[in-house]
Every structure is written in C-alpha cells, then in structure tokens.
Short mmCIF file of C-alpha atoms in Angstrom, two decimals:
data_model
loop_
_atom_site.label_atom_id
_atom_site.label_comp_id
_atom_site.label_asym_id
_atom_site.label_seq_id
_atom_site.Cartn_x
_atom_site.Cartn_y
_atom_site.Cartn_z
CA SER A 438 -14.20 -16.44 -43.57
CA LYS A 439 -14.74 -20.23 -42.41
CA SER A 440 -12.24 -19.85 -39.80
CA ARG A 441 -13.71 -16.76 -38.28
CA LEU A 442 -17.21 -18.11 -38.39
CA LEU A 443 -15.98 -21.25 -36.75
CA ALA A 444 -14.27 -19.39 -33.75
CA ALA A 445 -17.26 -17.28 -33.15
CA SER A 446 -19.36 -20.49 -32.83
CA LEU A 447 -16.86 -21.94 -30.48
CA LEU A 448 -16.87 -19.17 -28.44
CA THR A 449 -20.56 -19.09 -28.35
CA VAL A 450 -20.64 -22.50 -26.98
CA GLY A 451 -18.24 -21.67 -24.10
CA GLN A 452 -20.46 -18.57 -23.32
CA ARG A 453 -23.34 -20.88 -22.89
CA ARG A 454 -21.39 -23.30 -20.76
CA ALA A 455 -20.33 -20.31 -18.43
CA LEU A 456 -23.90 -19.19 -18.20
CA ILE A 457 -24.94 -22.62 -16.94
CA ASP A 458 -22.11 -22.83 -14.42
CA ALA A 459 -23.12 -19.25 -13.17
CA GLY A 460 -26.64 -20.47 -12.91
CA ASN A 461 -25.75 -23.39 -10.79
CA LEU A 462 -24.29 -20.98 -8.39
CA GLY A 463 -27.35 -19.17 -7.81
CA PHE A 464 -26.52 -16.34 -10.26
CA ARG A 465 -27.23 -15.88 -14.05
CA LYS A 466 -24.31 -13.97 -15.73
CA LEU A 467 -24.98 -12.33 -19.02
CA SER A 468 -22.02 -10.93 -20.97
CA SER A 469 -21.37 -9.96 -24.53
CA SER A 470 -18.03 -8.49 -24.08
CA ASN A 471 -15.92 -11.52 -25.30
CA VAL A 472 -17.69 -12.21 -28.55
CA ALA A 473 -15.34 -12.50 -31.45
CA GLY A 474 -15.47 -9.24 -33.23
CA PRO A 475 -16.33 -8.66 -36.89
CA ALA A 476 -13.63 -7.46 -39.71
CA PHE A 477 -12.37 -3.97 -39.25
CA THR A 478 -13.92 -3.04 -42.50
CA SER A 479 -17.38 -4.01 -41.29
CA PRO A 480 -19.87 -1.16 -39.76
CA ARG A 481 -19.41 -0.76 -36.13
CA PRO A 482 -22.12 -2.49 -34.03
CA ALA A 483 -24.35 -0.96 -31.67
CA ALA A 484 -22.93 -0.74 -28.06
CA LEU A 485 -24.31 -3.83 -25.84
CA PRO A 486 -24.57 -3.89 -21.88
CA ASP A 487 -21.38 -5.04 -20.74
CA MET A 488 -22.54 -7.25 -17.88
CA THR A 489 -25.93 -8.04 -16.05
CA LEU A 490 -25.79 -10.02 -12.73
CA VAL A 491 -29.23 -11.52 -11.45
CA GLY A 492 -29.42 -12.89 -8.21
CA PRO A 493 -32.10 -14.31 -5.90
CA MET A 494 -33.40 -10.80 -4.92
CA GLY A 495 -33.35 -9.75 -8.72
CA PRO A 496 -30.86 -7.52 -10.93
CA LEU A 497 -27.68 -6.46 -9.08
CA GLN A 498 -25.76 -3.21 -10.00
CA ASN A 499 -22.56 -3.47 -11.86
CA MET A 500 -20.00 -1.95 -9.43
CA ASP A 501 -17.54 -1.33 -12.36
CA PHE A 502 -19.76 1.82 -12.89
CA LYS A 503 -19.38 2.95 -9.42
CA THR A 504 -23.02 2.53 -8.59
CA SER A 505 -24.78 1.28 -5.70
CA THR A 506 -28.66 0.57 -4.64
CA GLU A 507 -27.97 3.14 -2.10
CA GLU A 508 -27.07 6.73 -2.88
CA LEU A 509 -23.83 7.84 -1.28
CA SER A 510 -22.25 11.21 -0.67
CA PRO A 511 -19.68 12.02 -3.48
CA ALA A 512 -17.28 12.79 -0.78
CA PHE A 513 -17.23 9.01 0.27
CA HIS A 514 -15.58 8.12 -3.24
CA ARG A 515 -12.79 10.46 -3.00
CA HIS A 516 -9.39 9.21 -2.18
CA ARG A 517 -8.42 10.37 1.37
CA THR A 518 -4.69 10.40 2.14
CA VAL A 519 -5.21 10.57 5.97
CA VAL A 520 -8.01 8.33 7.04
CA PRO A 521 -9.15 8.32 10.97
CA PHE A 522 -10.22 5.04 12.55
CA GLY A 523 -13.25 5.56 14.78
CA SER A 524 -12.15 8.42 17.23
CA ILE A 525 -8.62 7.76 16.50
CA GLU A 526 -6.57 10.16 14.25
CA SER A 527 -3.21 10.22 12.85
CA ARG A 528 -0.72 12.80 14.30
CA ILE A 529 1.54 14.04 11.33
CA SER A 530 4.27 16.65 11.13
CA CYS A 531 3.82 19.67 9.06
CA GLU A 532 7.13 18.95 7.54
CA ALA A 533 6.17 15.66 6.48
CA PHE A 534 5.37 14.85 2.78
CA LEU A 535 2.43 12.61 1.89
CA THR A 536 1.83 11.95 -1.52
CA PRO A 537 -1.71 11.99 -3.15
CA THR A 538 -2.13 8.32 -3.43
CA CYS A 539 -0.53 6.97 -0.19
CA ILE A 540 -2.87 6.11 2.79
CA VAL A 541 -2.28 6.95 6.46
CA ALA A 542 -4.94 5.25 8.62
CA GLY A 543 -5.55 5.17 12.33
CA ASP A 544 -3.27 5.62 15.20
CA VAL A 545 -0.03 6.84 12.99
CA VAL A 546 2.73 9.17 14.19
CA ILE A 547 5.00 10.70 11.45
CA GLY A 548 7.93 12.74 12.18
CA ASP A 549 9.47 15.75 10.52
CA ARG A 550 10.80 15.49 7.02
CA THR A 551 9.52 12.10 6.46
CA ALA A 552 7.93 10.99 3.13
CA ILE A 553 5.41 8.52 2.43
CA TRP A 554 5.42 7.81 -1.41
CA TYR A 555 3.05 6.96 -3.97
CA GLY A 556 0.87 3.90 -3.11
CA ALA A 557 2.42 3.25 0.19
CA VAL A 558 0.03 2.25 3.04
CA VAL A 559 0.34 2.84 6.76
CA ARG A 560 -2.24 1.06 8.82
CA GLY A 561 -2.41 1.92 12.71
CA ASP A 562 -5.98 0.53 12.98
CA GLU A 563 -4.91 -2.29 15.33
CA ASN A 564 -2.09 -0.72 17.07
CA THR A 565 0.35 2.48 17.02
CA VAL A 566 2.49 3.07 14.20
CA SER A 567 5.27 5.37 14.84
CA ILE A 568 7.69 6.65 12.48
CA GLY A 569 10.71 8.96 13.20
CA ALA A 570 12.35 12.00 11.17
CA MET A 571 13.88 11.96 7.87
CA THR A 572 12.50 8.44 6.82
CA SER A 573 11.23 7.30 3.45
CA VAL A 574 8.49 4.87 3.08
CA GLN A 575 8.63 4.28 -0.70
CA GLU A 576 6.17 3.25 -3.48
CA ARG A 577 3.76 0.46 -2.60
CA SER A 578 5.22 -0.49 0.86
CA VAL A 579 2.95 -1.48 3.55
CA ILE A 580 3.49 -1.03 7.09
CA THR A 581 0.88 -2.37 9.54
CA ALA A 582 0.61 -2.91 13.35
CA ASP A 583 -1.93 -5.99 12.59
CA CYS A 584 -0.74 -8.90 14.63
CA GLU A 585 -2.63 -11.80 16.25
CA HIS A 586 -0.06 -12.97 18.53
CA THR A 587 1.02 -11.95 21.95
CA ASP A 588 3.65 -14.56 22.52
CA ILE A 589 6.60 -14.42 20.09
CA SER A 590 9.37 -16.92 19.91
CA ILE A 591 12.87 -15.66 19.59
CA ASP A 592 15.70 -18.04 18.41
CA THR A 593 18.20 -15.79 16.53
CA ASP A 594 21.13 -17.36 18.22
CA GLY A 595 20.02 -20.85 18.99
CA THR A 596 19.59 -20.02 22.66
CA GLY A 597 15.62 -19.62 22.38
CA GLY A 598 13.72 -17.29 24.13
CA ARG A 599 10.25 -15.70 24.08
CA VAL A 600 8.58 -12.29 24.33
CA VAL A 601 5.26 -12.19 26.35
CA GLY A 602 2.69 -9.44 26.06
CA PHE A 603 3.72 -8.45 22.63
CA THR A 604 1.77 -5.49 21.84
CA GLY A 605 2.16 -5.49 18.01
CA ALA A 606 2.93 -1.98 17.70
CA VAL A 607 5.46 -0.59 15.07
CA GLN A 608 8.43 1.46 15.81
CA ILE A 609 10.51 2.96 12.97
CA GLY A 610 13.32 5.39 13.92
CA ASP A 611 14.92 8.32 12.20
CA TYR A 612 16.76 8.15 8.86
CA VAL A 613 15.27 4.98 7.86
CA THR A 614 14.80 3.88 4.12
CA ILE A 615 12.08 1.43 3.17
CA GLU A 616 12.42 0.71 -0.49
CA PRO A 617 9.65 -0.02 -2.79
CA GLY A 618 7.31 -3.02 -2.23
CA CYS A 619 8.33 -3.91 1.41
CA VAL A 620 5.70 -5.30 4.04
CA LEU A 621 6.67 -4.39 7.79
CA ARG A 622 4.30 -5.85 10.28
CA ALA A 623 4.44 -5.18 13.97
CA CYS A 624 8.03 -4.97 14.34
CA THR A 625 10.70 -2.49 15.53
CA VAL A 626 13.37 -0.90 13.15
CA GLU A 627 15.81 1.36 14.82
CA SER A 628 17.48 4.47 13.46
CA ASN A 629 19.67 4.40 10.35
CA VAL A 630 18.44 1.40 8.63
CA ILE A 631 17.86 0.24 4.89
CA ILE A 632 15.19 -2.25 4.25
CA GLY A 633 15.79 -3.52 0.74
CA ALA A 634 13.12 -3.38 -1.90
CA GLY A 635 10.63 -6.32 -1.70
CA SER A 636 11.56 -7.40 1.67
CA VAL A 637 9.25 -8.64 4.41
CA VAL A 638 9.87 -7.98 7.97
CA CYS A 639 7.60 -10.07 10.26
CA GLU A 640 6.03 -9.47 13.66
CA GLY A 641 8.30 -9.27 16.70
CA SER A 642 11.56 -8.99 14.76
CA LEU A 643 14.06 -6.35 15.59
CA ILE A 644 16.34 -4.61 12.98
CA GLU A 645 19.03 -2.84 15.11
CA GLY A 646 20.40 0.57 14.10
CA GLY A 647 23.20 0.97 11.25
CA SER A 648 21.96 -2.33 9.53
CA ILE A 649 20.80 -3.25 6.17
CA VAL A 650 18.39 -5.96 5.13
CA GLY A 651 19.08 -6.89 1.41
CA PRO A 652 16.37 -6.80 -1.16
CA GLY A 653 14.04 -9.52 -1.51
CA SER A 654 14.86 -10.76 2.21
CA VAL A 655 12.49 -12.35 4.78
CA VAL A 656 12.96 -11.44 8.35
CA PRO A 657 11.08 -14.24 10.36
CA PRO A 658 8.93 -13.42 13.38
CA GLY A 659 11.20 -12.57 16.50
CA ARG A 660 14.43 -12.41 14.26
CA ARG A 661 16.96 -9.86 15.43
CA VAL A 662 19.40 -8.34 12.86
CA PRO A 663 22.30 -7.00 14.73
CA ALA A 664 23.57 -3.58 14.48
CA GLY A 665 26.32 -2.64 11.81
CA GLN A 666 25.68 -5.68 9.90
CA LEU A 667 24.20 -6.80 6.51
CA TRP A 668 21.49 -9.55 6.34
CA ALA A 669 19.91 -11.08 3.38
CA GLY A 670 18.00 -14.06 2.19
CA ARG A 671 14.96 -15.97 2.95
CA PRO A 672 15.00 -16.22 5.81
CA VAL A 673 17.72 -13.56 6.27
CA GLU A 674 21.27 -14.88 7.28
CA PHE A 675 24.54 -12.89 8.00
CA VAL A 676 26.33 -11.57 5.03
CA LYS A 677 29.05 -9.13 6.23
CA GLU A 678 29.93 -6.28 8.74
CA LEU A 679 29.25 -2.87 7.09
CA GLY A 680 32.31 -1.16 8.77
CA SER A 681 32.93 2.14 10.51
CA HIS A 682 31.18 4.33 7.87
CA GLY A 683 28.11 2.26 7.56
CA GLU A 684 25.64 4.61 9.34
CA GLU A 685 27.04 7.66 7.81
CA ASP A 686 26.13 6.00 4.22
CA ILE A 687 22.82 4.91 5.33
CA GLN A 688 22.31 8.66 6.51
CA GLU A 689 23.34 9.90 2.98
CA VAL A 690 20.71 7.65 1.46
CA ALA A 691 18.03 9.10 3.74
CA THR A 692 19.31 12.52 3.05
CA ALA A 693 19.13 12.09 -0.61
CA ASN A 694 15.43 10.75 -0.27
CA TYR A 695 14.48 14.06 1.73
CA TYR A 696 15.77 16.11 -1.10
CA ARG A 697 13.97 14.05 -3.71
CA SER A 698 10.80 14.62 -1.59
CA LEU A 699 11.43 18.43 -1.77
CA GLU A 700 11.69 18.39 -5.58
CA HIS A 701 8.36 16.59 -5.79
CA ILE A 702 6.64 19.08 -3.51
CA ASN A 703 8.17 21.99 -5.46
CA ALA A 704 7.22 20.68 -8.78
CA ALA A 705 3.80 19.25 -8.19
CA TYR A 706 2.50 21.36 -5.32
CA PRO A 707 3.18 25.20 -5.58
CA LEU A 708 2.26 26.69 -2.40
CA GLU A 709 -0.71 28.71 -3.77
CA HIS A 710 -2.03 25.77 -5.57
CA TYR A 711 -1.72 23.33 -2.66
CA THR A 712 -3.38 25.98 -0.37
CA MET A 713 -6.39 26.43 -2.90
CA LEU A 714 -7.03 22.77 -3.27
CA HIS A 715 -7.06 22.29 0.53
CA LYS A 716 -9.70 25.27 0.66
CA MET A 717 -11.70 23.67 -2.23
CA ALA A 718 -11.87 20.21 -0.50
CA LYS A 719 -12.82 21.75 2.74
CA HIS A 720 -15.77 23.54 1.22
CA ALA A 721 -16.81 20.56 -0.67
CA MET A 722 -16.76 18.53 2.58
CA GLU A 723 -18.87 21.15 4.37
CA ASN A 724 -21.43 21.41 1.90
CA ASN A 725 -21.72 17.78 0.87
CA LEU A 726 -20.59 18.19 -2.47
#
C-alpha cells in the first residue's frame, strides 16, 4: 500500500542519517533490523546480519553474540556466585543460602542462616563487608564498602560533629531484613533492623538496633537512626516510637524470611542434585572445559 511504502521510505532516510552521524564519530554502523517489515502474507525474507561495526582498525566483533577477538576459556563466561578479589576470598557460613544469581565478591563475611537472594550484590572489593546471622538481603539489593571519604560530617541532632579516619567498612548485625531494591554503602546496621524496600543508606550512617527505615527512604551520610524508632522520608525523619514489642516483631520477620529460604533450598536444591552440580562444576574448572 502507499502508506506502507511511504513509511519504508521515511525509515530509510532516517537510517541514512544515522549512518552519517555514526561515521562522523569514527565508526560506521550498518543495520537492517529496523527496516519496516512486509505484510504477513509475503514470503519470509532471507536472514540478514544484525549489525556490523567498522572502526579505525577494521571490523569489530558484535558482542551481542558473546564473541571476542581473543578466545577465552568457557569457564570465564559462567556466572560465579562467589568471586575472589585478588588474593582475598569471602568467608561464608555453610548454613548460609546464596541464590544462583547473587554475587558475593571480595572481603565478605556471611553468618549462619543468612540468605542472599536473587540478583543481590555484596561487594567487599574496597573494604570489609560483615553480615551477621539470620539476616536476609533480598532481591536486587546492593551492599558495597566502596567509599571515597575518610572524614564524615554528622549532624543528626543539630549539634554537629565529624568522624575522622572513616574506614568505609560495612557492618550488618543479626536478624536484619534488607528488603528488595535497597542500596547500602559503607554504613553500620545493628541487629534487629528492617530496611524498607527501595531505601538508600549512605556512607557513615548508623541504623541502631530495633529500628525500622520505611520503604523508599534515604538515610544521608553520617545520619543516625536511633534505636526503637521508625524513620522514613527523603531524607529520613522521625515518624514514631515502635514500642516495647518492636524488636520481637522485627525478629519474627527475620525468622519468617529464614524459613522461606529453607523452602527454596528444599524445592530447588535437593541434596543429591546440589552435590552433583558442585562436582560437575569442579571437574569442568579443573579440566578447563
């Protein structure tokens, strides 16, 4: 139809302009994946290359196909749950639960019955990250000891103050629940704490025991959240006291998370299959398969 031919001609002009712009940057980009397709009754056209990049040194490989100018060992492309950083290796309890898609890298200590859930990242490449027992780091949360500052300003109550010689390490206690999508950077979280989903806890901040940070909150650098209180907001502000049963309720949440991790272990990782997979992976690494 005329409208389809007009759309195809306009798209061709747009592709030509994109080629000219890419050429001005020193690369020539050739693509046919965005051309308007024919009617569904037409014969299927022959497959065309998706993309070719041409740089000053000649054609470049399309990394979408997991190829490279150098042949790498297949083991390099495997996802590794625990990654050493140089000569530093993580110390993980045999009772901890690490899902297949999480990453624990560098100087990380993980205690008994702690779960690192799907897509979570714990980075101990800059400093130590210590996580206690019965703690849950849930989906897509990031914990990192990466901090460029050694001098942190503290002004929680208006009196001012500073922390000098700040190491940037992360300390997380027992019975802590870090809900999905959180970012914790070079901070201290004491035992019996809940960090609400999507919260950011900045460097030098202190979350005292028995407290809760509401979902979507931002704890600024050097801020202290006192024990037994609920704080929320961007930045966080005091909301209310949690009462005498606050810590018990927080521990119940952590215990429920632990039993949920046991369900995943029993359902997805039967002992005989789990052991077999480890043996197969070890054999593959030893034989460079």
